[in-house]
mmCIF file of C-alpha atoms in Angstrom:
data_model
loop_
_atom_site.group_PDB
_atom_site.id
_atom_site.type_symbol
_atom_site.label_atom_id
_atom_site.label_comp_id
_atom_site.label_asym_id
_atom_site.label_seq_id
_atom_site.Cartn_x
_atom_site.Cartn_y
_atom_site.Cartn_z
ATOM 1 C CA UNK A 7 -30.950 -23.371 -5.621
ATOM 2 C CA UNK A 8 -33.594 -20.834 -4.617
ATOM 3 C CA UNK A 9 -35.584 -24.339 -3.138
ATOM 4 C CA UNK A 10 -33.221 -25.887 -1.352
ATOM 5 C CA UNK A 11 -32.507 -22.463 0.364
ATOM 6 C CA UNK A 12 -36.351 -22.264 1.184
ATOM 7 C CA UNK A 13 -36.175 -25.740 2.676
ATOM 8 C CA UNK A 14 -33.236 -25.165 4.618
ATOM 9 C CA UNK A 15 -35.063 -21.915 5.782
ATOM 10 C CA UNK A 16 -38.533 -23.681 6.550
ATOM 11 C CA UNK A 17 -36.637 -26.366 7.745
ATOM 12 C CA UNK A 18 -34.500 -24.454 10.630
ATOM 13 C CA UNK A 19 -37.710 -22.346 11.656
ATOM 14 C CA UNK A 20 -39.723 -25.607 12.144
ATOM 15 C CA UNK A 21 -36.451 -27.091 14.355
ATOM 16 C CA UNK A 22 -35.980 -23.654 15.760
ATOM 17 C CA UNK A 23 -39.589 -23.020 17.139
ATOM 18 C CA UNK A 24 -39.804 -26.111 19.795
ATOM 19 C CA UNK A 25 -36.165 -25.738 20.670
ATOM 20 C CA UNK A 26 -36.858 -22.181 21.909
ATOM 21 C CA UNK A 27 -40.275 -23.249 23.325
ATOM 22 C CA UNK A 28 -38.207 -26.078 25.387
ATOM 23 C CA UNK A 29 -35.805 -23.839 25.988
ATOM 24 C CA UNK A 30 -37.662 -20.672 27.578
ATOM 25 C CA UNK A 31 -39.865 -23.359 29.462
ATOM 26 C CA UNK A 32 -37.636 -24.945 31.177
ATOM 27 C CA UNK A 33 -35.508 -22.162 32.906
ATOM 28 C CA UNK A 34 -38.299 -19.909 33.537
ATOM 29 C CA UNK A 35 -38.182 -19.958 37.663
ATOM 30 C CA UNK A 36 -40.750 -21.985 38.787
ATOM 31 C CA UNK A 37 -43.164 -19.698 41.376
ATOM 32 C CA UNK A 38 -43.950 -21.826 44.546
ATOM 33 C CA UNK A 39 -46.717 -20.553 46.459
ATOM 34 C CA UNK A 40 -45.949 -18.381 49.234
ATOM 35 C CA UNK A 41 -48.193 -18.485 52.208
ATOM 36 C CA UNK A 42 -49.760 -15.434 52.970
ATOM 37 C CA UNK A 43 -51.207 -13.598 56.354
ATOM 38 C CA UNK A 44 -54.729 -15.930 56.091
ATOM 39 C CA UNK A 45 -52.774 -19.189 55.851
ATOM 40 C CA UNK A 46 -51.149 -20.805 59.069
ATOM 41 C CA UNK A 47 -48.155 -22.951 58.947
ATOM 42 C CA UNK A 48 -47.468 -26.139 60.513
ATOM 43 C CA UNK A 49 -44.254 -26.670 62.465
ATOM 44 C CA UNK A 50 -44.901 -30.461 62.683
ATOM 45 C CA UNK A 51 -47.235 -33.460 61.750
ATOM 46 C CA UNK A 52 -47.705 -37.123 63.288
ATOM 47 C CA UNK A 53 -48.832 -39.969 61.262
ATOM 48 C CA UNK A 54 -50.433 -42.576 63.160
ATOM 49 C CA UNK A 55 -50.186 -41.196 66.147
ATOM 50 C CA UNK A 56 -51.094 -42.610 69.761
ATOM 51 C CA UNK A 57 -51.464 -40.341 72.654
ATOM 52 C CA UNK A 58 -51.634 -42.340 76.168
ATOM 53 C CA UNK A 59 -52.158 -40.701 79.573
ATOM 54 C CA UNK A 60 -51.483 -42.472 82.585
ATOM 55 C CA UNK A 61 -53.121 -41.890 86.279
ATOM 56 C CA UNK A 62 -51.199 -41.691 89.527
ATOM 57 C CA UNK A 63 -51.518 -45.116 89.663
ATOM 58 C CA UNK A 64 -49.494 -45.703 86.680
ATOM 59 C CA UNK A 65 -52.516 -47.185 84.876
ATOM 60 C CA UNK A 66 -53.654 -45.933 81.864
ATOM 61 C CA UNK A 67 -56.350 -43.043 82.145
ATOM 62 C CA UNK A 68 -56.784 -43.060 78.393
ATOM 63 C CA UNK A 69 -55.322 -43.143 74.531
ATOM 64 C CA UNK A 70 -55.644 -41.175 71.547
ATOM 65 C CA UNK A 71 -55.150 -42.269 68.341
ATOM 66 C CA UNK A 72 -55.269 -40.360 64.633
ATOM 67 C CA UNK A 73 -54.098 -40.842 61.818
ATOM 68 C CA UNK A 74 -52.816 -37.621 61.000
ATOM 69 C CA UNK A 75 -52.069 -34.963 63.574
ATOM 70 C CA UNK A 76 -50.769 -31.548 62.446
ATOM 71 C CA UNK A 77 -49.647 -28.657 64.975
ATOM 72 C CA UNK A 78 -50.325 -25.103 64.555
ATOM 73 C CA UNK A 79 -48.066 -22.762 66.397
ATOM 74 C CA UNK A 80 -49.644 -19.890 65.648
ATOM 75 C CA UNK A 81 -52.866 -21.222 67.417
ATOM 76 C CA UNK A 82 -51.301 -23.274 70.075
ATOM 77 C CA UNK A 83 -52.863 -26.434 68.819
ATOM 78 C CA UNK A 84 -53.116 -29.500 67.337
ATOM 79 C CA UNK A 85 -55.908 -30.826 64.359
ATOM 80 C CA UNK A 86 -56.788 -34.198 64.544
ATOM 81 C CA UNK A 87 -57.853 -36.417 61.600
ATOM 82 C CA UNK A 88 -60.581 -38.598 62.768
ATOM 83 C CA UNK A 89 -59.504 -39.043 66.404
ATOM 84 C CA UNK A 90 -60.648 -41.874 68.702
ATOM 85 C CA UNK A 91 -60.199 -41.855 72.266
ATOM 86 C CA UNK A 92 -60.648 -45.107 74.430
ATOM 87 C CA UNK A 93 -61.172 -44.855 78.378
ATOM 88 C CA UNK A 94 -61.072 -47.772 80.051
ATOM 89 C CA UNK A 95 -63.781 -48.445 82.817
ATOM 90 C CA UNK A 96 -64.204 -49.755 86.165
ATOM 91 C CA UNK A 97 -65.110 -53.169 85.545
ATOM 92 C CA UNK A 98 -62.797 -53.979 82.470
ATOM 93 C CA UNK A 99 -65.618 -51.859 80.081
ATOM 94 C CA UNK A 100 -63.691 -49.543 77.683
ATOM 95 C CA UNK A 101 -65.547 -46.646 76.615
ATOM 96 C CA UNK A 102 -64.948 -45.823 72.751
ATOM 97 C CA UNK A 103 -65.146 -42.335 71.450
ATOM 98 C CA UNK A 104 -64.542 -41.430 67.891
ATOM 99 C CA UNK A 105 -65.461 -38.221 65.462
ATOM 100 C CA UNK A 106 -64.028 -36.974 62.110
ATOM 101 C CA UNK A 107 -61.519 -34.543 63.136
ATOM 102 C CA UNK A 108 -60.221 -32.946 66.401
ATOM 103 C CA UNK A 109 -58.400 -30.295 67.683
ATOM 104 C CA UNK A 110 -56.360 -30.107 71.027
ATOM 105 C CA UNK A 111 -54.863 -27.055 72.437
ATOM 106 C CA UNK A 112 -51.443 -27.375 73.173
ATOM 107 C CA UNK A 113 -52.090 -27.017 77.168
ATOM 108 C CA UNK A 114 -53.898 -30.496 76.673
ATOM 109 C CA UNK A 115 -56.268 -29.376 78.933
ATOM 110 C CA UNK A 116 -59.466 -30.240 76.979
ATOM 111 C CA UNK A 117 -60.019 -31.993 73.237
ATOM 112 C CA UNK A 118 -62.750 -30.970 71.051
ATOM 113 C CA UNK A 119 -64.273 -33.258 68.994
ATOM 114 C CA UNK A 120 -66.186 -32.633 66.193
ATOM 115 C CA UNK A 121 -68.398 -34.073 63.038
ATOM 116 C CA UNK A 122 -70.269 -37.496 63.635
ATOM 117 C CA UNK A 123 -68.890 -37.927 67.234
ATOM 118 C CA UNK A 124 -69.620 -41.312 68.760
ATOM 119 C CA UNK A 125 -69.647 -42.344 72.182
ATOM 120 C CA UNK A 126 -70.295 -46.115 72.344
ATOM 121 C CA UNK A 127 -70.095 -47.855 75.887
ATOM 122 C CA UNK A 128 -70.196 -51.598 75.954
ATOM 123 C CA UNK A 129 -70.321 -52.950 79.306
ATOM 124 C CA UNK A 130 -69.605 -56.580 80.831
ATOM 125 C CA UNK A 131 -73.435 -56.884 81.923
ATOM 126 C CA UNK A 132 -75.898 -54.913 80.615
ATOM 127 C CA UNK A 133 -76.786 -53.321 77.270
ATOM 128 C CA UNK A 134 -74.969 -51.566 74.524
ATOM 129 C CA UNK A 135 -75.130 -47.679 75.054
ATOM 130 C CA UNK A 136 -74.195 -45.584 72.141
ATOM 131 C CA UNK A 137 -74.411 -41.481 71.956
ATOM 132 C CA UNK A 138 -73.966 -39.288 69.099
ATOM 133 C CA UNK A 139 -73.605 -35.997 68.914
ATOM 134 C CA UNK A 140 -71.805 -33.451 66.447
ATOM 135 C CA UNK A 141 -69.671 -31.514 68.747
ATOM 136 C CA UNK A 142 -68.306 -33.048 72.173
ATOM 137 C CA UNK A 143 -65.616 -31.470 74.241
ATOM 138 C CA UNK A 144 -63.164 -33.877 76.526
ATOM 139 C CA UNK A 145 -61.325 -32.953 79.947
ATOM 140 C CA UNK A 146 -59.030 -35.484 80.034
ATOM 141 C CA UNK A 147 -57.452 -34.550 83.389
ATOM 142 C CA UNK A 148 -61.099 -33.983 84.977
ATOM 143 C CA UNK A 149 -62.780 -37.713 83.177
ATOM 144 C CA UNK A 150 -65.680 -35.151 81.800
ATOM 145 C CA UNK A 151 -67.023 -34.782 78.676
ATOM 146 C CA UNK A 152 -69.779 -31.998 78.019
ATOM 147 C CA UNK A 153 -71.452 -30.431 74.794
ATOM 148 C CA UNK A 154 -74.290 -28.040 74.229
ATOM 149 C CA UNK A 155 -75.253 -29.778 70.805
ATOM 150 C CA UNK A 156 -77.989 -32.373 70.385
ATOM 151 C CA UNK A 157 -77.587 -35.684 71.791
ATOM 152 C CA UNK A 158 -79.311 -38.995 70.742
ATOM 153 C CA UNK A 159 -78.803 -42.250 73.280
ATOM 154 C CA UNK A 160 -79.159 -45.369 71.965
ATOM 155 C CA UNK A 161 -79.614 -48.468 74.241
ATOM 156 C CA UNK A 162 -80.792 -51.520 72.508
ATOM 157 C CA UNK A 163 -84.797 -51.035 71.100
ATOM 158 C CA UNK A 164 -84.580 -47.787 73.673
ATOM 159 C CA UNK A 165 -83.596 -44.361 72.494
ATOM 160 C CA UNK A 166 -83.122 -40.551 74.090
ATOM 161 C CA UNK A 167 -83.044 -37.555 72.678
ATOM 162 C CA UNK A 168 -81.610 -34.225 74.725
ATOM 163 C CA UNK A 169 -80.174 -30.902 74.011
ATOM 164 C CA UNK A 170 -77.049 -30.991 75.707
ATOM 165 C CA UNK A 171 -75.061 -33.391 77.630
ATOM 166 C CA UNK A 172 -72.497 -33.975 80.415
ATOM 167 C CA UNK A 173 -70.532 -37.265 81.123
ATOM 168 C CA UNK A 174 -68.692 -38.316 84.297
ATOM 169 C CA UNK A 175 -66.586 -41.367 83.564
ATOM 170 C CA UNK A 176 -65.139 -41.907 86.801
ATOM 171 C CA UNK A 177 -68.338 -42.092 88.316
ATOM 172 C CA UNK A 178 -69.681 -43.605 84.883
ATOM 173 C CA UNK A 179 -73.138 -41.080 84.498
ATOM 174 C CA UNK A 180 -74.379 -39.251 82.365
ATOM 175 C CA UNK A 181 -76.899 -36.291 82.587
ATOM 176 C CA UNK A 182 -78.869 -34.928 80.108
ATOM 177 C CA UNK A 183 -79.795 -31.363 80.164
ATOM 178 C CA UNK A 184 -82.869 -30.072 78.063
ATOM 179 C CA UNK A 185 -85.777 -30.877 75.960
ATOM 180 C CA UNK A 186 -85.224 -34.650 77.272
ATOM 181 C CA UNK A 187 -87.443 -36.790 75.642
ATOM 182 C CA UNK A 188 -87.771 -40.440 74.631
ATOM 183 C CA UNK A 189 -88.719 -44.085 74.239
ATOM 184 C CA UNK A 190 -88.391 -46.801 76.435
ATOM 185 C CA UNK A 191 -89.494 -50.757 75.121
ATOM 186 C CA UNK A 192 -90.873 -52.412 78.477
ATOM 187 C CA UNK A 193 -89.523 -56.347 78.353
#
């Protein structure tokens, strides 16, 4: 009799043990991480995005597209996951501009791009241009780009190298600032 009590005993502990376990696990409150002072909020996000602004004309000055954009109230601003902007040229030549992320203030007033950023200009005659930089800033209203960073211009064989850059699209040039230097393949 003395066994079978020890069993039962043994028994109920063993039962006993993952039942309270279970039981204390599952209605302790769950703590979900509370944002503190450092950490900003989001009020709203936009997957796939496209941003399109139109000239007087009604034509379209330019597009945006992401896909991910989140805004920051706090900040007044927007982040961009890998942006790419598209201007379309004179002569039917679109003008392709792309980075790894982006921000935009909420004025829209200017769009800085930043990490890898590529400028690549294909026009209907001539020669691929390409520029790459790591930090370019866009006026969209103005149709001027400008950065302080490092540029490299790539034109076929022929390449450029500058510190700092500014590009009129309307007027499609582009002046390079400083330490201008490169190499130039005569045909």
């Amino acid at each position: 009799m003395l066994q079978s009590r020890l069993r039962l005993a043994i028994s109920l502990i063993l039962l006993l043990v993952p039942l309270l376990w279970w039981g204390f696990s599952a209605t302790a409150p769950r703590r979900e991480p509370t944002p503190g002072p450092d950490t900003e909020q989001t009020d709203f996000f936009i997957r796939d995005a496209r941003i399109t602004r139109w000239n007087l004309q009604g034509e379209v000055a330019q597009t945006l597209a992401s896909p991910l954009i989140r805004h920051y109230p706090d900040a007044g601003e927007m982040h961009l996951n890998a942006p790419r902007a598209r201007i379309p040229g004179e002569q039917g030549n679109d003008i392709h501009i792309q980075a790894r992320e982006g921000r935009m203030p909420d004025s829209q007033e200017r769009i800085i791009l930043a990490g890898d950023v590529l400028l690549h200009d294909n026009p209907p005659s001539g020669r691929v241009t390409e520029m790459q930089t790591e930090q370019l800033t866009l006026y969209p209203p103005r149709d001027y780009a400008h950065t302080d960073q490092p540029v490299r211009v790539t034109q076929g064989p022929d390449h450029t190298e500058s510190r700092g850059m500014e590009v009129y699209f309307d007027e499609q040039r582009v002046e390079l600032l400083s330490e201008v230097k490169g190499t130039y393949h005569a045909n």
